[in-house]
């Protein structure tokens, strides 16, 4: 179901206000939180409406869809790849994205390194951590993360900027607070090791169900789809 332009604008304004309020509760500067509008399955026209409202950053999950939207809108938007990425598809997005959120294996990191080198480019990435230890989720465990960060730091065309997680689906958002806090704590521990070429200034966490709690716990990027674009229809 597609929303009218006015509704999209209102939704965006509401999400922005909720982020500001969460920042206020946590004593944070709202300029430290980037709202990533997750536009997967949503039409280019919706993205154009939001661009007109000053929304710059858009998140996509599927390589083919990201490619098509990039071809239509180019660098008018900042494109973030947030979905699970297969190694053989890295080459299609390497020159289009400003951040790859879900680097979940070293083999994927090495593939990104290889493609980035071909383009003579440094690509910023986040490491996905399965902080809640869900069996169905991708990502490094908390225990694996420090050594993986060190290994990624050794790849010259990759710049590890921080961590990303998807917390469990829940109706009781407070149950996710410890996971967000745990991700922030893990980033702090990795930072303290001063691995070369590794920075931990970015925490991508929080979606429609729980972005306010994530902001309160230190998110620097929240990934919000449904609260802006309305429910997704995967049967197109
Ligand atoms: C789809 C998706 C989101 C956005 O989810 P909403 O609940 O619609 O806000 C955020 N992060 C990832 C990784 C996603 O795949």
PDB file of C-alpha atoms and ligand atoms in Angstrom:
ATOM      1  CA  UNK A   1       0.000   0.000   0.000  1.00  0.00           C
ATOM      2  CA  UNK A   2       1.490   3.344  -1.015  1.00  0.00           C
ATOM      3  CA  UNK A   3       1.078   6.462   1.017  1.00  0.00           C
ATOM      4  CA  UNK A   4       0.170   9.881  -0.329  1.00  0.00           C
ATOM      5  CA  UNK A   5       2.959  12.465  -0.382  1.00  0.00           C
ATOM      6  CA  UNK A   6       1.437  14.429   2.493  1.00  0.00           C
ATOM      7  CA  UNK A   7       1.311  11.333   4.651  1.00  0.00           C
ATOM      8  CA  UNK A   8       4.954  10.515   3.894  1.00  0.00           C
ATOM      9  CA  UNK A   9       6.004  14.019   4.870  1.00  0.00           C
ATOM     10  CA  UNK A  10       4.019  13.848   8.078  1.00  0.00           C
ATOM     11  CA  UNK A  11       5.503  10.443   8.955  1.00  0.00           C
ATOM     12  CA  UNK A  12       9.008  11.772   8.374  1.00  0.00           C
ATOM     13  CA  UNK A  13       8.317  14.792  10.580  1.00  0.00           C
ATOM     14  CA  UNK A  14       6.959  12.514  13.321  1.00  0.00           C
ATOM     15  CA  UNK A  15      10.001  10.220  13.255  1.00  0.00           C
ATOM     16  CA  UNK A  16      12.334  13.221  13.346  1.00  0.00           C
ATOM     17  CA  UNK A  17      10.446  14.610  16.352  1.00  0.00           C
ATOM     18  CA  UNK A  18      10.635  11.260  18.146  1.00  0.00           C
ATOM     19  CA  UNK A  19      14.394  11.090  17.540  1.00  0.00           C
ATOM     20  CA  UNK A  20      14.806  14.628  18.916  1.00  0.00           C
ATOM     21  CA  UNK A  21      12.756  13.730  21.998  1.00  0.00           C
ATOM     22  CA  UNK A  22      14.820  10.573  22.602  1.00  0.00           C
ATOM     23  CA  UNK A  23      18.013  12.639  22.281  1.00  0.00           C
ATOM     24  CA  UNK A  24      16.665  15.099  24.805  1.00  0.00           C
ATOM     25  CA  UNK A  25      15.867  12.324  27.287  1.00  0.00           C
ATOM     26  CA  UNK A  26      19.388  10.951  26.872  1.00  0.00           C
ATOM     27  CA  UNK A  27      21.138  14.336  26.916  1.00  0.00           C
ATOM     28  CA  UNK A  28      22.413  13.820  23.367  1.00  0.00           C
ATOM     29  CA  UNK A  29      22.867  16.271  20.510  1.00  0.00           C
ATOM     30  CA  UNK A  30      20.371  15.298  17.735  1.00  0.00           C
ATOM     31  CA  UNK A  31      23.020  16.067  15.118  1.00  0.00           C
ATOM     32  CA  UNK A  32      24.774  12.905  16.327  1.00  0.00           C
ATOM     33  CA  UNK A  33      21.952  10.679  15.053  1.00  0.00           C
ATOM     34  CA  UNK A  34      21.451   9.987  11.343  1.00  0.00           C
ATOM     35  CA  UNK A  35      18.010   8.898  10.255  1.00  0.00           C
ATOM     36  CA  UNK A  36      18.340   6.271   7.554  1.00  0.00           C
ATOM     37  CA  UNK A  37      15.055   5.917   5.665  1.00  0.00           C
ATOM     38  CA  UNK A  38      14.724   2.233   4.756  1.00  0.00           C
ATOM     39  CA  UNK A  39      13.129   2.332   1.321  1.00  0.00           C
ATOM     40  CA  UNK A  40      13.250  -1.349   0.325  1.00  0.00           C
ATOM     41  CA  UNK A  41      10.247  -2.362  -1.818  1.00  0.00           C
ATOM     42  CA  UNK A  42       9.120   1.301  -1.963  1.00  0.00           C
ATOM     43  CA  UNK A  43       8.910   3.302  -5.200  1.00  0.00           C
ATOM     44  CA  UNK A  44      11.307   5.976  -6.412  1.00  0.00           C
ATOM     45  CA  UNK A  45       8.508   8.556  -6.191  1.00  0.00           C
ATOM     46  CA  UNK A  46       8.385   8.095  -2.411  1.00  0.00           C
ATOM     47  CA  UNK A  47      12.129   8.641  -2.163  1.00  0.00           C
ATOM     48  CA  UNK A  48      11.789  11.814  -4.236  1.00  0.00           C
ATOM     49  CA  UNK A  49       9.159  13.176  -1.857  1.00  0.00           C
ATOM     50  CA  UNK A  50      11.484  12.604   1.091  1.00  0.00           C
ATOM     51  CA  UNK A  51      14.499  14.065  -0.720  1.00  0.00           C
ATOM     52  CA  UNK A  52      12.382  17.189  -1.102  1.00  0.00           C
ATOM     53  CA  UNK A  53      12.054  17.263   2.691  1.00  0.00           C
ATOM     54  CA  UNK A  54      15.814  17.155   3.170  1.00  0.00           C
ATOM     55  CA  UNK A  55      16.021  13.424   3.903  1.00  0.00           C
ATOM     56  CA  UNK A  56      19.332  12.342   2.346  1.00  0.00           C
ATOM     57  CA  UNK A  57      20.183   8.834   3.536  1.00  0.00           C
ATOM     58  CA  UNK A  58      18.319   5.778   2.225  1.00  0.00           C
ATOM     59  CA  UNK A  59      18.805   2.133   3.116  1.00  0.00           C
ATOM     60  CA  UNK A  60      18.228  -0.780   0.758  1.00  0.00           C
ATOM     61  CA  UNK A  61      18.416  -4.538   1.311  1.00  0.00           C
ATOM     62  CA  UNK A  62      18.485  -5.963  -2.169  1.00  0.00           C
ATOM     63  CA  UNK A  63      21.307  -5.437  -4.670  1.00  0.00           C
ATOM     64  CA  UNK A  64      19.116  -5.317  -7.763  1.00  0.00           C
ATOM     65  CA  UNK A  65      16.753  -2.798  -6.195  1.00  0.00           C
ATOM     66  CA  UNK A  66      19.583  -0.600  -4.971  1.00  0.00           C
ATOM     67  CA  UNK A  67      21.080  -0.637  -8.462  1.00  0.00           C
ATOM     68  CA  UNK A  68      17.811   0.405 -10.094  1.00  0.00           C
ATOM     69  CA  UNK A  69      17.214   3.209  -7.632  1.00  0.00           C
ATOM     70  CA  UNK A  70      20.795   4.393  -7.981  1.00  0.00           C
ATOM     71  CA  UNK A  71      20.425   4.476 -11.743  1.00  0.00           C
ATOM     72  CA  UNK A  72      17.286   6.613 -11.375  1.00  0.00           C
ATOM     73  CA  UNK A  73      18.451   9.024  -8.657  1.00  0.00           C
ATOM     74  CA  UNK A  74      22.239   8.724  -8.542  1.00  0.00           C
ATOM     75  CA  UNK A  75      24.058  10.688  -5.881  1.00  0.00           C
ATOM     76  CA  UNK A  76      21.060  12.887  -5.078  1.00  0.00           C
ATOM     77  CA  UNK A  77      20.630  10.384  -2.245  1.00  0.00           C
ATOM     78  CA  UNK A  78      23.191   8.679  -0.021  1.00  0.00           C
ATOM     79  CA  UNK A  79      22.776   4.939  -0.459  1.00  0.00           C
ATOM     80  CA  UNK A  80      23.376   2.483   2.349  1.00  0.00           C
ATOM     81  CA  UNK A  81      23.393  -1.280   1.819  1.00  0.00           C
ATOM     82  CA  UNK A  82      21.841  -2.693   4.984  1.00  0.00           C
ATOM     83  CA  UNK A  83      20.876  -6.226   3.942  1.00  0.00           C
ATOM     84  CA  UNK A  84      22.806  -9.473   3.958  1.00  0.00           C
ATOM     85  CA  UNK A  85      25.231  -9.196   1.045  1.00  0.00           C
ATOM     86  CA  UNK A  86      26.377 -12.125  -1.069  1.00  0.00           C
ATOM     87  CA  UNK A  87      30.005 -12.012  -2.108  1.00  0.00           C
ATOM     88  CA  UNK A  88      29.277 -12.407  -5.814  1.00  0.00           C
ATOM     89  CA  UNK A  89      27.086  -9.276  -5.736  1.00  0.00           C
ATOM     90  CA  UNK A  90      29.581  -6.901  -4.131  1.00  0.00           C
ATOM     91  CA  UNK A  91      30.763  -5.749  -7.545  1.00  0.00           C
ATOM     92  CA  UNK A  92      27.342  -4.335  -8.442  1.00  0.00           C
ATOM     93  CA  UNK A  93      27.136  -1.920  -5.536  1.00  0.00           C
ATOM     94  CA  UNK A  94      30.732  -1.124  -4.633  1.00  0.00           C
ATOM     95  CA  UNK A  95      30.763   2.194  -6.517  1.00  0.00           C
ATOM     96  CA  UNK A  96      27.240   3.222  -5.461  1.00  0.00           C
ATOM     97  CA  UNK A  97      27.071   2.972  -1.681  1.00  0.00           C
ATOM     98  CA  UNK A  98      28.477   5.202   1.021  1.00  0.00           C
ATOM     99  CA  UNK A  99      28.251   2.577   3.765  1.00  0.00           C
ATOM    100  CA  UNK A 100      27.837  -1.217   3.854  1.00  0.00           C
ATOM    101  CA  UNK A 101      26.186  -2.045   7.192  1.00  0.00           C
ATOM    102  CA  UNK A 102      26.126  -5.815   7.393  1.00  0.00           C
ATOM    103  CA  UNK A 103      29.624  -7.240   6.938  1.00  0.00           C
ATOM    104  CA  UNK A 104      29.060 -10.579   8.613  1.00  0.00           C
ATOM    105  CA  UNK A 105      32.052 -12.703   7.545  1.00  0.00           C
ATOM    106  CA  UNK A 106      35.728 -12.101   6.863  1.00  0.00           C
ATOM    107  CA  UNK A 107      35.294 -13.621   3.434  1.00  0.00           C
ATOM    108  CA  UNK A 108      32.780 -10.885   2.613  1.00  0.00           C
ATOM    109  CA  UNK A 109      35.191  -8.251   3.960  1.00  0.00           C
ATOM    110  CA  UNK A 110      37.927  -9.647   1.717  1.00  0.00           C
ATOM    111  CA  UNK A 111      35.647  -9.526  -1.310  1.00  0.00           C
ATOM    112  CA  UNK A 112      34.787  -5.891  -0.572  1.00  0.00           C
ATOM    113  CA  UNK A 113      38.516  -5.182  -0.270  1.00  0.00           C
ATOM    114  CA  UNK A 114      39.144  -6.738  -3.674  1.00  0.00           C
ATOM    115  CA  UNK A 115      36.379  -4.834  -5.469  1.00  0.00           C
ATOM    116  CA  UNK A 116      37.209  -1.562  -3.706  1.00  0.00           C
ATOM    117  CA  UNK A 117      40.839  -1.917  -4.801  1.00  0.00           C
ATOM    118  CA  UNK A 118      39.705  -2.362  -8.420  1.00  0.00           C
ATOM    119  CA  UNK A 119      37.873   0.959  -8.172  1.00  0.00           C
ATOM    120  CA  UNK A 120      40.773   2.528  -6.291  1.00  0.00           C
ATOM    121  CA  UNK A 121      38.322   3.413  -3.569  1.00  0.00           C
ATOM    122  CA  UNK A 122      38.109   3.144   0.185  1.00  0.00           C
ATOM    123  CA  UNK A 123      34.770   1.715   1.270  1.00  0.00           C
ATOM    124  CA  UNK A 124      33.321   2.328   4.697  1.00  0.00           C
ATOM    125  CA  UNK A 125      31.720  -0.648   6.407  1.00  0.00           C
ATOM    126  CA  UNK A 126      30.149  -1.766   9.653  1.00  0.00           C
ATOM    127  CA  UNK A 127      30.498  -5.169  11.217  1.00  0.00           C
ATOM    128  CA  UNK A 128      27.225  -6.962  11.893  1.00  0.00           C
ATOM    129  CA  UNK A 129      27.054  -8.446  15.368  1.00  0.00           C
ATOM    130  CA  UNK A 130      24.423 -10.951  16.447  1.00  0.00           C
ATOM    131  CA  UNK A 131      24.306  -9.445  19.878  1.00  0.00           C
ATOM    132  CA  UNK A 132      21.173 -11.313  20.980  1.00  0.00           C
ATOM    133  CA  UNK A 133      22.554 -14.663  19.767  1.00  0.00           C
ATOM    134  CA  UNK A 134      19.510 -15.414  17.652  1.00  0.00           C
ATOM    135  CA  UNK A 135      19.918 -18.603  15.659  1.00  0.00           C
ATOM    136  CA  UNK A 136      18.207 -17.121  12.624  1.00  0.00           C
ATOM    137  CA  UNK A 137      20.434 -14.055  12.390  1.00  0.00           C
ATOM    138  CA  UNK A 138      23.614 -13.303  10.497  1.00  0.00           C
ATOM    139  CA  UNK A 139      26.589 -11.694  12.122  1.00  0.00           C
ATOM    140  CA  UNK A 140      29.616 -12.242  14.311  1.00  0.00           C
ATOM    141  CA  UNK A 141      29.182 -13.200  17.927  1.00  0.00           C
ATOM    142  CA  UNK A 142      30.305 -10.781  20.570  1.00  0.00           C
ATOM    143  CA  UNK A 143      33.294 -13.031  21.278  1.00  0.00           C
ATOM    144  CA  UNK A 144      34.381 -13.169  17.630  1.00  0.00           C
ATOM    145  CA  UNK A 145      33.991  -9.444  17.004  1.00  0.00           C
ATOM    146  CA  UNK A 146      37.316  -8.043  18.335  1.00  0.00           C
ATOM    147  CA  UNK A 147      39.517 -10.421  16.310  1.00  0.00           C
ATOM    148  CA  UNK A 148      37.340  -9.845  13.232  1.00  0.00           C
ATOM    149  CA  UNK A 149      37.700  -6.075  13.677  1.00  0.00           C
ATOM    150  CA  UNK A 150      41.459  -6.426  13.819  1.00  0.00           C
ATOM    151  CA  UNK A 151      41.448  -8.554  10.658  1.00  0.00           C
ATOM    152  CA  UNK A 152      39.272  -6.010   8.813  1.00  0.00           C
ATOM    153  CA  UNK A 153      41.646  -3.252   9.869  1.00  0.00           C
ATOM    154  CA  UNK A 154      44.375  -5.027   7.906  1.00  0.00           C
ATOM    155  CA  UNK A 155      42.433  -4.567   4.642  1.00  0.00           C
ATOM    156  CA  UNK A 156      43.640  -1.260   3.170  1.00  0.00           C
ATOM    157  CA  UNK A 157      40.595  -0.450   0.999  1.00  0.00           C
ATOM    158  CA  UNK A 158      38.131  -1.141   3.787  1.00  0.00           C
ATOM    159  CA  UNK A 159      37.441   1.271   6.591  1.00  0.00           C
ATOM    160  CA  UNK A 160      35.670  -0.273   9.552  1.00  0.00           C
ATOM    161  CA  UNK A 161      33.671   2.493  11.204  1.00  0.00           C
ATOM    162  CA  UNK A 162      31.638   0.637  13.811  1.00  0.00           C
ATOM    163  CA  UNK A 163      29.017  -1.983  14.554  1.00  0.00           C
ATOM    164  CA  UNK A 164      25.518  -2.823  13.370  1.00  0.00           C
ATOM    165  CA  UNK A 165      22.862  -5.074  14.835  1.00  0.00           C
ATOM    166  CA  UNK A 166      19.248  -6.055  14.296  1.00  0.00           C
ATOM    167  CA  UNK A 167      17.633  -6.669  17.656  1.00  0.00           C
ATOM    168  CA  UNK A 168      14.934  -9.320  18.043  1.00  0.00           C
ATOM    169  CA  UNK A 169      11.403  -8.613  16.817  1.00  0.00           C
ATOM    170  CA  UNK A 170       9.370  -7.741  19.888  1.00  0.00           C
ATOM    171  CA  UNK A 171       6.356  -5.820  21.086  1.00  0.00           C
ATOM    172  CA  UNK A 172       8.046  -5.110  24.406  1.00  0.00           C
ATOM    173  CA  UNK A 173      10.806  -2.747  23.278  1.00  0.00           C
ATOM    174  CA  UNK A 174      12.467  -2.451  26.672  1.00  0.00           C
ATOM    175  CA  UNK A 175      13.616  -6.064  26.297  1.00  0.00           C
ATOM    176  CA  UNK A 176      15.942  -4.851  23.515  1.00  0.00           C
ATOM    177  CA  UNK A 177      17.588  -2.150  25.606  1.00  0.00           C
ATOM    178  CA  UNK A 178      20.271  -4.504  27.004  1.00  0.00           C
ATOM    179  CA  UNK A 179      21.206  -5.540  23.442  1.00  0.00           C
ATOM    180  CA  UNK A 180      21.693  -1.941  22.328  1.00  0.00           C
ATOM    181  CA  UNK A 181      23.673  -1.208  25.456  1.00  0.00           C
ATOM    182  CA  UNK A 182      25.712  -4.369  24.836  1.00  0.00           C
ATOM    183  CA  UNK A 183      26.566  -3.278  21.284  1.00  0.00           C
ATOM    184  CA  UNK A 184      27.737   0.118  22.509  1.00  0.00           C
ATOM    185  CA  UNK A 185      29.824  -1.539  25.217  1.00  0.00           C
ATOM    186  CA  UNK A 186      31.357  -3.941  22.678  1.00  0.00           C
ATOM    187  CA  UNK A 187      32.296  -1.009  20.422  1.00  0.00           C
ATOM    188  CA  UNK A 188      33.953   0.697  23.384  1.00  0.00           C
ATOM    189  CA  UNK A 189      35.959  -2.435  24.176  1.00  0.00           C
ATOM    190  CA  UNK A 190      37.118  -2.801  20.561  1.00  0.00           C
ATOM    191  CA  UNK A 191      38.021   0.892  20.393  1.00  0.00           C
ATOM    192  CA  UNK A 192      40.130   0.548  23.530  1.00  0.00           C
ATOM    193  CA  UNK A 193      42.365  -1.943  21.704  1.00  0.00           C
ATOM    194  CA  UNK A 194      43.422   0.690  19.124  1.00  0.00           C
ATOM    195  CA  UNK A 195      43.624  -1.704  16.179  1.00  0.00           C
ATOM    196  CA  UNK A 196      45.200   0.066  13.189  1.00  0.00           C
ATOM    197  CA  UNK A 197      42.673   1.350  10.625  1.00  0.00           C
ATOM    198  CA  UNK A 198      39.679   0.585  12.877  1.00  0.00           C
ATOM    199  CA  UNK A 199      37.337   3.205  14.288  1.00  0.00           C
ATOM    200  CA  UNK A 200      34.219   2.637  16.339  1.00  0.00           C
ATOM    201  CA  UNK A 201      32.369   5.920  15.926  1.00  0.00           C
ATOM    202  CA  UNK A 202      29.254   4.464  14.292  1.00  0.00           C
ATOM    203  CA  UNK A 203      26.500   2.349  15.869  1.00  0.00           C
ATOM    204  CA  UNK A 204      23.726   1.326  13.455  1.00  0.00           C
ATOM    205  CA  UNK A 205      20.869   0.045  15.589  1.00  0.00           C
ATOM    206  CA  UNK A 206      17.144   0.551  16.065  1.00  0.00           C
ATOM    207  CA  UNK A 207      14.262   0.208  13.599  1.00  0.00           C
ATOM    208  CA  UNK A 208      10.572   1.186  13.634  1.00  0.00           C
ATOM    209  CA  UNK A 209       9.809  -0.950  16.685  1.00  0.00           C
ATOM    210  CA  UNK A 210      12.647   0.297  18.872  1.00  0.00           C
ATOM    211  CA  UNK A 211      14.565   3.240  17.417  1.00  0.00           C
ATOM    212  CA  UNK A 212      13.886   5.526  20.383  1.00  0.00           C
ATOM    213  CA  UNK A 213      15.395   3.034  22.838  1.00  0.00           C
ATOM    214  CA  UNK A 214      18.355   2.616  20.476  1.00  0.00           C
ATOM    215  CA  UNK A 215      18.899   6.397  20.411  1.00  0.00           C
ATOM    216  CA  UNK A 216      18.773   6.506  24.185  1.00  0.00           C
ATOM    217  CA  UNK A 217      21.480   3.819  24.204  1.00  0.00           C
ATOM    218  CA  UNK A 218      23.806   5.569  21.781  1.00  0.00           C
ATOM    219  CA  UNK A 219      22.744   4.742  18.199  1.00  0.00           C
ATOM    220  CA  UNK A 220      24.364   7.058  15.656  1.00  0.00           C
ATOM    221  CA  UNK A 221      22.302   5.628  12.763  1.00  0.00           C
ATOM    222  CA  UNK A 222      18.720   4.405  13.126  1.00  0.00           C
ATOM    223  CA  UNK A 223      17.218   2.393  10.257  1.00  0.00           C
ATOM    224  CA  UNK A 224      13.533   3.220   9.967  1.00  0.00           C
ATOM    225  CA  UNK A 225      11.258   1.849   7.242  1.00  0.00           C
ATOM    226  CA  UNK A 226       7.647   1.202   8.235  1.00  0.00           C
ATOM    227  CA  UNK A 227       7.179   4.297  10.420  1.00  0.00           C
ATOM    228  CA  UNK A 228       8.024   6.460   7.389  1.00  0.00           C
ATOM    229  CA  UNK A 229       6.809   4.533   4.349  1.00  0.00           C
ATOM    230  CA  UNK A 230       3.999   2.447   5.831  1.00  0.00           C
ATOM    231  CA  UNK A 231       3.796  -1.335   5.766  1.00  0.00           C
ATOM    232  CA  UNK A 232       5.700  -3.196   3.063  1.00  0.00           C
ATOM    233  CA  UNK A 233       4.041  -5.442   0.517  1.00  0.00           C
ATOM    234  CA  UNK A 234       6.438  -8.165  -0.598  1.00  0.00           C
ATOM    235  CA  UNK A 235       3.986  -9.624  -3.110  1.00  0.00           C
ATOM    236  CA  UNK A 236       4.544  -7.190  -5.948  1.00  0.00           C
TER     237      UNK A 236
HETATM  238  C1  LIG B   1      13.818  -3.660   6.756  1.00  0.00           C
HETATM  239  C2  LIG B   1      14.917  -3.338   7.674  1.00  0.00           C
HETATM  240  C3  LIG B   1      14.838  -2.252   8.565  1.00  0.00           C
HETATM  241  C4  LIG B   1      13.608  -1.372   8.714  1.00  0.00           C
HETATM  242  O1  LIG B   1      12.605  -2.057   9.382  1.00  0.00           O
HETATM  243  P1  LIG B   1      11.263  -1.318   9.861  1.00  0.00           P
HETATM  244  O2  LIG B   1      10.738  -2.204  10.921  1.00  0.00           O
HETATM  245  O3  LIG B   1      10.374  -1.240   8.671  1.00  0.00           O
HETATM  246  O4  LIG B   1      11.645   0.016  10.369  1.00  0.00           O
HETATM  247  C5  LIG B   1      15.956  -1.985   9.337  1.00  0.00           C
HETATM  248  N1  LIG B   1      17.083  -2.727   9.265  1.00  0.00           N
HETATM  249  C6  LIG B   1      17.180  -3.775   8.448  1.00  0.00           C
HETATM  250  C7  LIG B   1      18.444  -4.565   8.419  1.00  0.00           C
HETATM  251  C8  LIG B   1      16.106  -4.121   7.631  1.00  0.00           C
HETATM  252  O5  LIG B   1      16.221  -5.192   6.827  1.00  0.00           O
END
